[in-house]
Tab-separated table of C-alpha atoms in Angstrom:
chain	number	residue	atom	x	y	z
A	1	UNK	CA	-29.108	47.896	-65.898
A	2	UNK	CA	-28.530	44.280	-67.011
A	3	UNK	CA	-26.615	43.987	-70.615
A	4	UNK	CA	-29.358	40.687	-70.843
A	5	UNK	CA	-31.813	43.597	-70.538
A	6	UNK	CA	-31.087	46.430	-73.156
A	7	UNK	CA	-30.048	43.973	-75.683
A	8	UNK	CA	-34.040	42.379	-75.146
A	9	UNK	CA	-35.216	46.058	-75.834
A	10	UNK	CA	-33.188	46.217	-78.704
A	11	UNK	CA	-34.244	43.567	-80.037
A	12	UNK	CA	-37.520	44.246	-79.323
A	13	UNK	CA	-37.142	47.699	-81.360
A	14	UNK	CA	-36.081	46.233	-84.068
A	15	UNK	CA	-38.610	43.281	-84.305
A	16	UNK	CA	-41.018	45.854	-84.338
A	17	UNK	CA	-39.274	48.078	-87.222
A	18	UNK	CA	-39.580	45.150	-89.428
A	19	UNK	CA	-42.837	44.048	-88.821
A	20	UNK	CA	-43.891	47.389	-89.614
A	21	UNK	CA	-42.080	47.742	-92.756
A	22	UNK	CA	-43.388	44.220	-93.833
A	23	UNK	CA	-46.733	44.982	-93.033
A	24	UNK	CA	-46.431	48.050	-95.221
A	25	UNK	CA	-44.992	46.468	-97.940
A	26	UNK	CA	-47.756	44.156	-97.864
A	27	UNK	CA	-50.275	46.684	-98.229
A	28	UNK	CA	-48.553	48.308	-101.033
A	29	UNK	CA	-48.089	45.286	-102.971
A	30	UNK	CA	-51.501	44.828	-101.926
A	31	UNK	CA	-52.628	47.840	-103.749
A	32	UNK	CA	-50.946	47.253	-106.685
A	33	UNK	CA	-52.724	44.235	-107.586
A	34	UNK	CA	-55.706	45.870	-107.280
A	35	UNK	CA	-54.632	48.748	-109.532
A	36	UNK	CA	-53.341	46.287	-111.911
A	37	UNK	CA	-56.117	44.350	-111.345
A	38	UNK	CA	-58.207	47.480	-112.284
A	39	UNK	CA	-56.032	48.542	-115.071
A	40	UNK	CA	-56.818	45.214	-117.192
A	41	UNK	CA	-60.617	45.736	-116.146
A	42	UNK	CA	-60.637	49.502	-118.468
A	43	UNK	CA	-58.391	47.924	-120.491
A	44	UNK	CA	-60.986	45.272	-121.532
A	45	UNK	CA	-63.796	47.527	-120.944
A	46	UNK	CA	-62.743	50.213	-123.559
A	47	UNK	CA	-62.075	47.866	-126.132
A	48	UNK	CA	-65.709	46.231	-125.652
A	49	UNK	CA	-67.183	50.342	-125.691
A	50	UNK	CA	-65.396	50.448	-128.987
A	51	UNK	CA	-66.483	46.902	-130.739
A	52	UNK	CA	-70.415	48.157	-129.555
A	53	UNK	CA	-69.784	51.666	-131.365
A	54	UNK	CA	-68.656	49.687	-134.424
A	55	UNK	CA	-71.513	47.561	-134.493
A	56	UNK	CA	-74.021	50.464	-134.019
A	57	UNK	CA	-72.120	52.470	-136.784
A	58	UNK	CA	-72.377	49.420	-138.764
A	59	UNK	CA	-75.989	48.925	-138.077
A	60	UNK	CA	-76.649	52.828	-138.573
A	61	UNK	CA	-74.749	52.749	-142.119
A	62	UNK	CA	-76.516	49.395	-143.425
A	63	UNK	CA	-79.685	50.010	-141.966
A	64	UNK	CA	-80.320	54.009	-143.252
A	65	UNK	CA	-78.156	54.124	-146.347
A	66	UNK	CA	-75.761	56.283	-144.337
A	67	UNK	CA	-72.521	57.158	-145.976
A	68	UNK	CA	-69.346	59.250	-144.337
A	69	UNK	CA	-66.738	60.664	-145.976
A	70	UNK	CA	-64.117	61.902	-144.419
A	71	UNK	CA	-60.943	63.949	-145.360
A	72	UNK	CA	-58.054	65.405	-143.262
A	73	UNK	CA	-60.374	68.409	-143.268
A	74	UNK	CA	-63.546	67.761	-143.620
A	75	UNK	CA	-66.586	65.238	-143.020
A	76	UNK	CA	-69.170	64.970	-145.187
A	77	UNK	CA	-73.057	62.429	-144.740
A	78	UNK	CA	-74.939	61.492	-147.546
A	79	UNK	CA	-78.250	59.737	-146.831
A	80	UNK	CA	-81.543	59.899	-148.760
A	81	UNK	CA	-84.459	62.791	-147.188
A	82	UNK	CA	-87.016	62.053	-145.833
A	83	UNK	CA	-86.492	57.955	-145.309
A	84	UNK	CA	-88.892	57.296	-142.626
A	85	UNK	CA	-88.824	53.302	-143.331
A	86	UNK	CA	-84.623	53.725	-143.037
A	87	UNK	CA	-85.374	55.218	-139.557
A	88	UNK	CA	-87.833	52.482	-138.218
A	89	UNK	CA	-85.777	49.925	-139.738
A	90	UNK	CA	-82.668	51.545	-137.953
A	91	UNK	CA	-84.275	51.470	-134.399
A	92	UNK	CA	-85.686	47.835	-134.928
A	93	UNK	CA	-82.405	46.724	-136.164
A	94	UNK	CA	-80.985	48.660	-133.280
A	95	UNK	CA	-83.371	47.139	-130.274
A	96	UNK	CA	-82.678	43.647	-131.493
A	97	UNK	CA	-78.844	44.043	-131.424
A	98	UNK	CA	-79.040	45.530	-127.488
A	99	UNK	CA	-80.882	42.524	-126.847
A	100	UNK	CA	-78.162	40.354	-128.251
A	101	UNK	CA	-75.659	42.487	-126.441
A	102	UNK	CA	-77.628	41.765	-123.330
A	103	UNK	CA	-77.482	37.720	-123.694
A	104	UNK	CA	-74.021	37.573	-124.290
A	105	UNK	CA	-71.842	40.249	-122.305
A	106	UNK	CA	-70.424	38.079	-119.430
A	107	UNK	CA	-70.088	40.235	-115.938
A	108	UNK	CA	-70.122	43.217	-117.939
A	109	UNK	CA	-73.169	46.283	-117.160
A	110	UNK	CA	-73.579	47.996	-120.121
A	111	UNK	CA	-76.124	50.580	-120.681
A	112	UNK	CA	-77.240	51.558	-124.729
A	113	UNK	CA	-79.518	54.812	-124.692
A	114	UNK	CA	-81.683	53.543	-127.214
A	115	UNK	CA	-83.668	56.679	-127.546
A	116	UNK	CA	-80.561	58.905	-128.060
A	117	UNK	CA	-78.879	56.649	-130.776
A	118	UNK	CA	-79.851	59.419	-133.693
A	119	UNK	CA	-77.177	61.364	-132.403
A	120	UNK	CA	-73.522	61.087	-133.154
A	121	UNK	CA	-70.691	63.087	-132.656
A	122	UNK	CA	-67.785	64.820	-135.166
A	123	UNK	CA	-64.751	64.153	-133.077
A	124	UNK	CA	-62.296	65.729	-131.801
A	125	UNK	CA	-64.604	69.081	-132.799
A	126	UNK	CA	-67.414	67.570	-130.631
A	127	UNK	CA	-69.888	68.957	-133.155
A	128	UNK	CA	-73.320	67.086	-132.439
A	129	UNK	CA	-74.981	65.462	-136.203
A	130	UNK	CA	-78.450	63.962	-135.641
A	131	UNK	CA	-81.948	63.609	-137.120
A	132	UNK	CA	-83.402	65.884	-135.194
A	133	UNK	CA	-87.084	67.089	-134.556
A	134	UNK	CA	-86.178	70.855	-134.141
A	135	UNK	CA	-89.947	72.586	-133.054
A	136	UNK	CA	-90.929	75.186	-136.228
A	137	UNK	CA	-87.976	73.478	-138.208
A	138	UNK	CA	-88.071	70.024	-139.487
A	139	UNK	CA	-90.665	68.132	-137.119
A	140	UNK	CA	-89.759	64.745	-138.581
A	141	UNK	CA	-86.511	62.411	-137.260
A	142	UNK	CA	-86.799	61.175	-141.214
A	143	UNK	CA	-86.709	64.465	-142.982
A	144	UNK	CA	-84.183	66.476	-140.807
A	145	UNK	CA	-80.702	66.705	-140.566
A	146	UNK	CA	-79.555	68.924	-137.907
A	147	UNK	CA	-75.179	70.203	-136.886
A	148	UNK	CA	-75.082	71.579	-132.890
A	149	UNK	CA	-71.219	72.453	-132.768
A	150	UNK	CA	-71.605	75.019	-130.160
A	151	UNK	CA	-69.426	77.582	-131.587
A	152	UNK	CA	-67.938	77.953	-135.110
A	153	UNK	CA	-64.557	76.828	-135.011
A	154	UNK	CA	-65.062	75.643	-139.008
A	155	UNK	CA	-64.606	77.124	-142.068
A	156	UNK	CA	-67.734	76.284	-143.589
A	157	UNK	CA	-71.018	74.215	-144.014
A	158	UNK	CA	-71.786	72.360	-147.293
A	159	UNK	CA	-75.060	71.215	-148.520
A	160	UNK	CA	-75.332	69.293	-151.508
A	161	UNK	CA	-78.448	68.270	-152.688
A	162	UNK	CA	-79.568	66.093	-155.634
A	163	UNK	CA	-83.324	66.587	-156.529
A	164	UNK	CA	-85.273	63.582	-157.697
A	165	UNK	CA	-88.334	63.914	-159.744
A	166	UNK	CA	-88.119	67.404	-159.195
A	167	UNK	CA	-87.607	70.492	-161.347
A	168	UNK	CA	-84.956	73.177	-159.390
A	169	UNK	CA	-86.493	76.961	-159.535
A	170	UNK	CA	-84.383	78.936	-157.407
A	171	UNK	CA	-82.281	79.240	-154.549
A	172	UNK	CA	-84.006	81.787	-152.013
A	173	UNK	CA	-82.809	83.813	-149.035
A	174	UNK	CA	-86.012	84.000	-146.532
A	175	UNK	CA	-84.203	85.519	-143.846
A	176	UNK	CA	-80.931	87.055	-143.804
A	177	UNK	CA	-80.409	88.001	-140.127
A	178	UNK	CA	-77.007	86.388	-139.491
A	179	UNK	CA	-75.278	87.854	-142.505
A	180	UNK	CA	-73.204	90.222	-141.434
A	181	UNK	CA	-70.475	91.570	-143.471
A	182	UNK	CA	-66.852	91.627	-142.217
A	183	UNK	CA	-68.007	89.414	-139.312
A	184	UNK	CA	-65.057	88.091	-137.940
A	185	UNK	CA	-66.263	84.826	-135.845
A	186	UNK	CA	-68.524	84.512	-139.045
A	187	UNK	CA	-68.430	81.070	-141.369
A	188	UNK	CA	-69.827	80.180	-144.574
A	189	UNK	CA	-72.476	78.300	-146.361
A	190	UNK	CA	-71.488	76.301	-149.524
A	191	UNK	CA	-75.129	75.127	-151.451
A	192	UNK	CA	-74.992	72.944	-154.506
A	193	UNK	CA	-78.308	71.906	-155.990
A	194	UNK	CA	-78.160	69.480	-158.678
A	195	UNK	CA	-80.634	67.554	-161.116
A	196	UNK	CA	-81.680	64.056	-161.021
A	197	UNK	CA	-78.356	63.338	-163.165
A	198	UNK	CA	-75.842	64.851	-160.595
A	199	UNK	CA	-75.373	68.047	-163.205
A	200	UNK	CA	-75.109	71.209	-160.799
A	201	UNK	CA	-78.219	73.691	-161.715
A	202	UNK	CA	-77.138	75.765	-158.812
A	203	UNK	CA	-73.906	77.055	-156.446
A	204	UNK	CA	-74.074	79.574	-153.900
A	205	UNK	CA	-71.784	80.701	-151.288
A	206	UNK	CA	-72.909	82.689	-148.146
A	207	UNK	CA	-70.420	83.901	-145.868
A	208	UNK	CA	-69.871	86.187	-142.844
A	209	UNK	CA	-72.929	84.334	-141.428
A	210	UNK	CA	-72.726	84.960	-137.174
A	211	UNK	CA	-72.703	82.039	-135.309
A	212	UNK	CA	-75.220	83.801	-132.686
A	213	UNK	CA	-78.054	84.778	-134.990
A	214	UNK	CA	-80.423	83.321	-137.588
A	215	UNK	CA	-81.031	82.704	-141.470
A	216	UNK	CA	-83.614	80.703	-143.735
A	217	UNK	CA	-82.498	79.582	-146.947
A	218	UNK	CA	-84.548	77.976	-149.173
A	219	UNK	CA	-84.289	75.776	-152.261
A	220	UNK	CA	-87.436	75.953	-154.476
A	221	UNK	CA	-88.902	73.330	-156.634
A	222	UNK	CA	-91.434	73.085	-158.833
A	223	UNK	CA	-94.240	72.049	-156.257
A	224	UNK	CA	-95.901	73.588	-153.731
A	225	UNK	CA	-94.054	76.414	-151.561
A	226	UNK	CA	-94.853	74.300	-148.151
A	227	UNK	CA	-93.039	71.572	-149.973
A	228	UNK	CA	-89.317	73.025	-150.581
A	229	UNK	CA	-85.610	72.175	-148.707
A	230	UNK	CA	-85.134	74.226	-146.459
A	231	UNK	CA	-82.139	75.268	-144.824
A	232	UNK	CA	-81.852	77.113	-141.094
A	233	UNK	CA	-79.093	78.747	-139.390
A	234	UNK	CA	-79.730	79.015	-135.757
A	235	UNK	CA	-77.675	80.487	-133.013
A	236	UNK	CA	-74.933	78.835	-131.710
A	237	UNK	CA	-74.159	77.852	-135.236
A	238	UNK	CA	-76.472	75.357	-135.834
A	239	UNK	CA	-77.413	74.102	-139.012
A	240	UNK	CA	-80.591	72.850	-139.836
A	241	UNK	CA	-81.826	70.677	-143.115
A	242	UNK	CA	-85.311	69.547	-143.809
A	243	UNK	CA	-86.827	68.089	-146.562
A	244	UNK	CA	-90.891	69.224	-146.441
A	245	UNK	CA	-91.419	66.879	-149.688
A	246	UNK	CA	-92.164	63.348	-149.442
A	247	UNK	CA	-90.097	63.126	-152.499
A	248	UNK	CA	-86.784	62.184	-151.742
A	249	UNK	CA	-83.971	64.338	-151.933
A	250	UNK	CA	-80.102	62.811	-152.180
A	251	UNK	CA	-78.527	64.984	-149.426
A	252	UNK	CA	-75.022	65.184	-148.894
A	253	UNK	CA	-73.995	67.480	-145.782
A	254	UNK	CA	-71.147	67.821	-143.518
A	255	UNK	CA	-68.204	70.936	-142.547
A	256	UNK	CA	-65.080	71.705	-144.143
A	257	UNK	CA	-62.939	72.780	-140.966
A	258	UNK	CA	-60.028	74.474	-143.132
A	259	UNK	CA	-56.606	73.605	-142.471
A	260	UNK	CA	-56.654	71.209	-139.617
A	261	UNK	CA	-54.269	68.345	-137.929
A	262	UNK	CA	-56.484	65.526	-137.387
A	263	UNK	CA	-58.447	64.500	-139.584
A	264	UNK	CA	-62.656	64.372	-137.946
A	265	UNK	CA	-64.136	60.915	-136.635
A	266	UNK	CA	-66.925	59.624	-135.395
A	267	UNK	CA	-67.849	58.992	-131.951
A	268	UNK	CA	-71.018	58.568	-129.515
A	269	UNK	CA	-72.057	61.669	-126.699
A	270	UNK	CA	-71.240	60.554	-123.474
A	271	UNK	CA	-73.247	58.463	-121.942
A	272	UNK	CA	-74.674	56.709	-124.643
A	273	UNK	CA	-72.871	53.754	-124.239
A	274	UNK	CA	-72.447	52.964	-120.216
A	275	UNK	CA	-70.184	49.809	-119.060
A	276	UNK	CA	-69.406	48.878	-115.685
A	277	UNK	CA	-67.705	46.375	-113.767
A	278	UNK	CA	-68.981	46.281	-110.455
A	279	UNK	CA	-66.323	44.311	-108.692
A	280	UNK	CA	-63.473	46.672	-109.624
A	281	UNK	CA	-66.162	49.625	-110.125
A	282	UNK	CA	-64.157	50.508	-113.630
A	283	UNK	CA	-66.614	52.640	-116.107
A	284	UNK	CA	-66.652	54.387	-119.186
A	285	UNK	CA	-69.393	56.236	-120.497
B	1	UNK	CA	-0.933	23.472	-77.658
B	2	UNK	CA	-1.131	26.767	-76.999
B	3	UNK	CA	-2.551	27.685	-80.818
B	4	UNK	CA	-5.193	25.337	-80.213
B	5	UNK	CA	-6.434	27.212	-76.980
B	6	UNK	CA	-6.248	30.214	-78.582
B	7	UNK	CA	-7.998	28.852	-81.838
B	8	UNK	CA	-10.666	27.574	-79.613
B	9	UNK	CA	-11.186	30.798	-77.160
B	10	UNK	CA	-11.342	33.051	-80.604
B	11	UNK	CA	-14.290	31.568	-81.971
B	12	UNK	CA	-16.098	30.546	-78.656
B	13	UNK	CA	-16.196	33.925	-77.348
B	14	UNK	CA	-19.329	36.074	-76.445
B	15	UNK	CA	-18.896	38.211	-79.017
B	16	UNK	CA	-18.343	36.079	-82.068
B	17	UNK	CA	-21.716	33.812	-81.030
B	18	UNK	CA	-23.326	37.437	-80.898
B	19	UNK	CA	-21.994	38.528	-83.921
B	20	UNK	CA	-23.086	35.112	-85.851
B	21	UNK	CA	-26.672	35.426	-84.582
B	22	UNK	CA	-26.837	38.957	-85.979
B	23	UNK	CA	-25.327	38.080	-89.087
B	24	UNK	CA	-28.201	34.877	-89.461
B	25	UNK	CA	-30.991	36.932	-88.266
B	26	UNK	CA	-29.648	39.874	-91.036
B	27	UNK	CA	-29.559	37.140	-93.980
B	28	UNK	CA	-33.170	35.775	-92.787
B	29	UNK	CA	-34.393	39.429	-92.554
B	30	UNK	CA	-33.038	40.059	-96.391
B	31	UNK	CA	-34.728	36.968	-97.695
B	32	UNK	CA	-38.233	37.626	-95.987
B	33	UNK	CA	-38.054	41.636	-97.699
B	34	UNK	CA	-36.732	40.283	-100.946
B	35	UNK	CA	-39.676	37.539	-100.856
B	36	UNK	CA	-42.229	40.106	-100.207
B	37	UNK	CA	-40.919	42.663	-103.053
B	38	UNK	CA	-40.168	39.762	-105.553
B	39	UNK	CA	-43.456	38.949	-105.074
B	40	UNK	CA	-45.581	41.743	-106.622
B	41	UNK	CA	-42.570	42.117	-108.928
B	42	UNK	CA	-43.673	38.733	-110.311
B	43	UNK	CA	-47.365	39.437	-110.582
B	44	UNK	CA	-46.625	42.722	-112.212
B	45	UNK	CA	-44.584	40.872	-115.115
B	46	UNK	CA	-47.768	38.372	-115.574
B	47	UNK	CA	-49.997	41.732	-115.376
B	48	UNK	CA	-48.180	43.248	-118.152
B	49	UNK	CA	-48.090	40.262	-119.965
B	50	UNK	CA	-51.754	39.638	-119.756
B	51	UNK	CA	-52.878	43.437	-120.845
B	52	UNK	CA	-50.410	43.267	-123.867
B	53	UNK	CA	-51.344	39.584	-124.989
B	54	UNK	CA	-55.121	41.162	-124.449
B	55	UNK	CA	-54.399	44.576	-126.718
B	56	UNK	CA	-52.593	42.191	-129.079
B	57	UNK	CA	-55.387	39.898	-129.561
B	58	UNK	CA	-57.965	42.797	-129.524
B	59	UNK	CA	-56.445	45.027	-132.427
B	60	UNK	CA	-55.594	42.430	-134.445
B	61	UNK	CA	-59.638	40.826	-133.933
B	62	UNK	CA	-60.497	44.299	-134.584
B	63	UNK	CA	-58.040	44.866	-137.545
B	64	UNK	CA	-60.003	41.528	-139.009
B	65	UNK	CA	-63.114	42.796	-138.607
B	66	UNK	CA	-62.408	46.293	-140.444
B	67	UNK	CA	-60.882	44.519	-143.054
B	68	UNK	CA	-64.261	42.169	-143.608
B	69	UNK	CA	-62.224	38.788	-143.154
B	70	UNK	CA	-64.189	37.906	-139.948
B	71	UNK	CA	-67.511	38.789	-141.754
B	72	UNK	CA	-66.593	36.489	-144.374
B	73	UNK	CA	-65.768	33.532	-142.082
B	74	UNK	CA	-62.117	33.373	-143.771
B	75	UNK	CA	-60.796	30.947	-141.357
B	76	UNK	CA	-57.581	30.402	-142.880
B	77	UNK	CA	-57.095	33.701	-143.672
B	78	UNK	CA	-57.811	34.221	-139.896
B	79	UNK	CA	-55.352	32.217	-138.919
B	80	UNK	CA	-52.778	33.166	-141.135
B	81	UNK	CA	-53.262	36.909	-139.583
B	82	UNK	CA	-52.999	35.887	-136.002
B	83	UNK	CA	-49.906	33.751	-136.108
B	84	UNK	CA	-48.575	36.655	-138.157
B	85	UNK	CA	-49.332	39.191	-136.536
B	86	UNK	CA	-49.754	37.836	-132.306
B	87	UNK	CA	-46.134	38.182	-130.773
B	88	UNK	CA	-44.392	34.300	-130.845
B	89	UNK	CA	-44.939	34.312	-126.717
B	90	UNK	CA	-48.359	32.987	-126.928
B	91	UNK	CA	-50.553	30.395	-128.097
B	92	UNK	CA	-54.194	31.132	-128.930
B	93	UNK	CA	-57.329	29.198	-129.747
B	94	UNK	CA	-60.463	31.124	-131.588
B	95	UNK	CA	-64.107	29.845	-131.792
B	96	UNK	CA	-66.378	31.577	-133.625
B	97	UNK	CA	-70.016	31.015	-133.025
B	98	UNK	CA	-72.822	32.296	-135.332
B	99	UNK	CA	-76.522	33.255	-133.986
B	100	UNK	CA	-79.703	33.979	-135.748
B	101	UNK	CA	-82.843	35.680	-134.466
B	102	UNK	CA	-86.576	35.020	-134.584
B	103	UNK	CA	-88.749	36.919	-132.987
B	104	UNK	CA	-85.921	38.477	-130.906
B	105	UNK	CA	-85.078	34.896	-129.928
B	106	UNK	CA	-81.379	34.100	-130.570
B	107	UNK	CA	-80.334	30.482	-131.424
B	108	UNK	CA	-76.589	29.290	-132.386
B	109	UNK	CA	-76.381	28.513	-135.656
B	110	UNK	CA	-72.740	27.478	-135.991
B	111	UNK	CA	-69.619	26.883	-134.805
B	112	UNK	CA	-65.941	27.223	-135.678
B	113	UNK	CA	-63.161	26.611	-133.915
B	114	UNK	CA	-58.946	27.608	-135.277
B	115	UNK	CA	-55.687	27.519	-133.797
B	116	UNK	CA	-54.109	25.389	-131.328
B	117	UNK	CA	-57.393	23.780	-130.085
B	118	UNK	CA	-55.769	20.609	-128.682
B	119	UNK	CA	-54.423	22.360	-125.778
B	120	UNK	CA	-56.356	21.825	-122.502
B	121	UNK	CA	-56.555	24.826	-120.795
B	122	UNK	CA	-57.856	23.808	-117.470
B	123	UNK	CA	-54.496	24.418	-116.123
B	124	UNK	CA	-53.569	27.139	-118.504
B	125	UNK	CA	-53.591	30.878	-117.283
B	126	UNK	CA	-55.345	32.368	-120.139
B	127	UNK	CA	-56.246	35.930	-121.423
B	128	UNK	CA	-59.565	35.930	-122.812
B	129	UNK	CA	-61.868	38.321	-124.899
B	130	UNK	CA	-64.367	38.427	-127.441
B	131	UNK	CA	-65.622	40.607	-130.232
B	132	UNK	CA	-68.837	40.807	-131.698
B	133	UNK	CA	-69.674	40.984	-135.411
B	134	UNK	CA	-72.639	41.355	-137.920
B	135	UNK	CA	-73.655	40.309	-140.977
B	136	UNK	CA	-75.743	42.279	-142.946
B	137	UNK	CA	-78.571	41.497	-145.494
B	138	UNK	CA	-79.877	44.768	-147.346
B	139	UNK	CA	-80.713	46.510	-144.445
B	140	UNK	CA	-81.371	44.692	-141.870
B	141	UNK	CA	-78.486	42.523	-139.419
B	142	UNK	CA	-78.578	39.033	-140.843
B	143	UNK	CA	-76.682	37.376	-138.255
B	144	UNK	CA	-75.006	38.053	-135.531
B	145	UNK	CA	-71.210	36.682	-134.343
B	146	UNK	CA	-68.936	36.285	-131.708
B	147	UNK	CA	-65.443	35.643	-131.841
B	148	UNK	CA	-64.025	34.501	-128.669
B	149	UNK	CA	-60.651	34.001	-128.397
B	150	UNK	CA	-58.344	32.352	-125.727
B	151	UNK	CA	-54.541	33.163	-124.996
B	152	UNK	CA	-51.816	31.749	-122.692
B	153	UNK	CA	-48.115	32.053	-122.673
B	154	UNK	CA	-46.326	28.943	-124.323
């Protein structure tokens, strides 16, 4: 064979080799761009999913009287029961902010559940808080304050309720089906009623209470017995508040989680807030 | 004489051409790999740039926000806090426009505009972002903000 000949097939080879390796060099760089590319995208998306959740918190706390306090171990909500105009003027306050949102997000999907917004969630414990309208409890998004935590990884609930225009009578146990003594998943219940001046009239302390069964507690005023605050403890380890007065009650609520390392914070259930970019197909819900 | 015939059959030869072309083609090969992985290399650095310029400019419009200086239109105070606080790399411009609703209708209301707004950005490779803000009155969401701000290396 001709030297001319196996040098051309060498050459040949090697031509070859290196278009190979450029054209995969290519692609890789290629595909980093496009993670990169992807990587500013969430990067610019989770900081918008945060500013919303601000401004709904914000809205949430101005428009219903909301307050939150929390410690390194606990989180407590005080808010005025039953406040039906707080509520409506929540959800109007809400709709027109979405609509803002709408107008000026550039490229950006985003997705608020506007019927879900009662809800928010005690991070990193993922314990649900909401105005709910439990069936046979409190009926009323206005006059019920309802905990879903799913298990009871806390140390106890705390109720704290300032009566206005109302005389205290008694602190009642209806039903005492989840106390159990020496229960050893069980968790507490910490009630403090107090009079229109903030004096205590009343503290109570129920413990051992098992997070799969059920309780009624009620706090009786001087009106009629269909009227009272009443307080349910549902399986799961739910807690329950409603107010069956249309006289206001001041209601602070919330957990004391015992010793813990971070201290609780709020955040939204997923898929509440939704926003998408459809050209690099980033999301967070 | 002779050295100069031997000078001249040393470099002439078969082998030394052979050897040269390698040697070109290996340099040429080099430069065409380096160009492709300098490349990328390049857009990473502007990548990274860009996302920390963007988290810079975010936390601190966020910080600002927290700390109720955007809600009360403090523009100096504003200022102040970005050039502080924004890493001496960029330059930044922020306008803040205010909106006010009737009957779900939005109009703008205002404008402001801080920092180096001179600069003509046309040909500028900016980071950009926004954050929007509220102000309240009793209960109900007076009006409604957005601070957009623009960023590019200096």
């Amino acid at each position: 064979m001709k030297k001319g000949f196996v040098f051309s097939v060498i050459v040949l080879l090697a031509g070859l080799t290196f278009l190979g390796f450029s054209s995969f060099l290519k692609q890789n760089s290629t595909g980093q761009y496009e993670g990169s590319e992807s990587f500013v995208m969430a990067n610019r998306i989770d900081y918008k999913y945060e500013n919303i959740g601000d401004n709904i918190l914000d809205i949430m706390i101005h428009g219903t009287g909301l307050s939150i306090d929390a410690g390194t171990d606990y989180i407590y909500f005080t808010e005025n029961l039953p406040d039906k105009e707080s509520q409506i003027n929540f959800y109007t306050s809400l709709n027109k902010y979405v609509l803002f949102l709408e107008e000026h997000t550039d490229a950006l999907d985003i997705n608020v559940n506007v019927n879900d917004m009662n809800k928010i969630v005690i991070g990193p414990y993922d314990i649900n808080f909401w105005h709910s309208n439990a069936p046979g409890r409190g009926n009323k998004l206005n006059n019920t304050i309802e905990y879903s935590p799913g298990n009871a990884e806390f140390e106890s609930y705390v109720v704290d309720v300032t009566l206005q225009n109302q005389t205290f009578e008694d602190i009642v146990v209806e039903d005492d089906s989840c106390m159990i003594p020496g229960d050893p998943d069980g968790f507490c219940l910490n009630i403090i009623v107090r009079n229109s001046v903030k004096i205590p009239e009343q503290t109570v302390q129920y413990c051992d209470l098992d997070p799969n069964l059920s309780c009624e507690i009620v706090i009786e005023t001087s009106g009629a017995a269909d009227k009272d605050v009443h307080i349910f403890i549902e399986p799961y380890a739910r807690m329950i508040l409603v107010n069956n007065n249309s006289v206001q009650v001041e209601a602070t609520s919330g957990i004391d989680f015992g010793s813990t390392e971070i201290t609780p914070y709020i955040k939204y259930p997923e898929g509440f807030i939704t926003i998408r970019d459809n050209k690099t197909r980033v999301e967070k819900r | 004489m002779e050295k100069s015939q031997s000078y001249t059959s040393k470099y002439t030869g078969k082998g030394f051409v052979f050897s040269l072309d390698a040697f070109l083609a290996l340099i040429i090969a080099f430069l065409f790999i380096g160009l492709i992985v300098y490349n990328p290399f390049e857009e990473n650095k502007n990548v990274i740039a860009r996302i920390e310029g963007q988290r810079q400019a975010n936390d601190l419009l966020d910080l600002m926000d927290r700390k109720e200086i955007l809600g009360d239109l403090d523009l100096d105070r504003i200022e102040q806090e970005m050039d502080s606080a924004l890493s001496e790399q960029y330059d930044w411009t922020i306008t803040i426009t205010e909106y006010t609703e009737e009957s779900t209708l939005f109009s703008k209301t205002g404008t402001s505009s801080i920092g180096n707004t001179a600069e003509d950005l046309s040909e500028k490779d900016v980071i950009k972002g926004n954050r929007i803000f509220l102000s309240f009155d009793g209960k109900e969401i007076d009006k409604y903000y957005v601070a957009e701000y623009w960023l590019w290396l200096k």
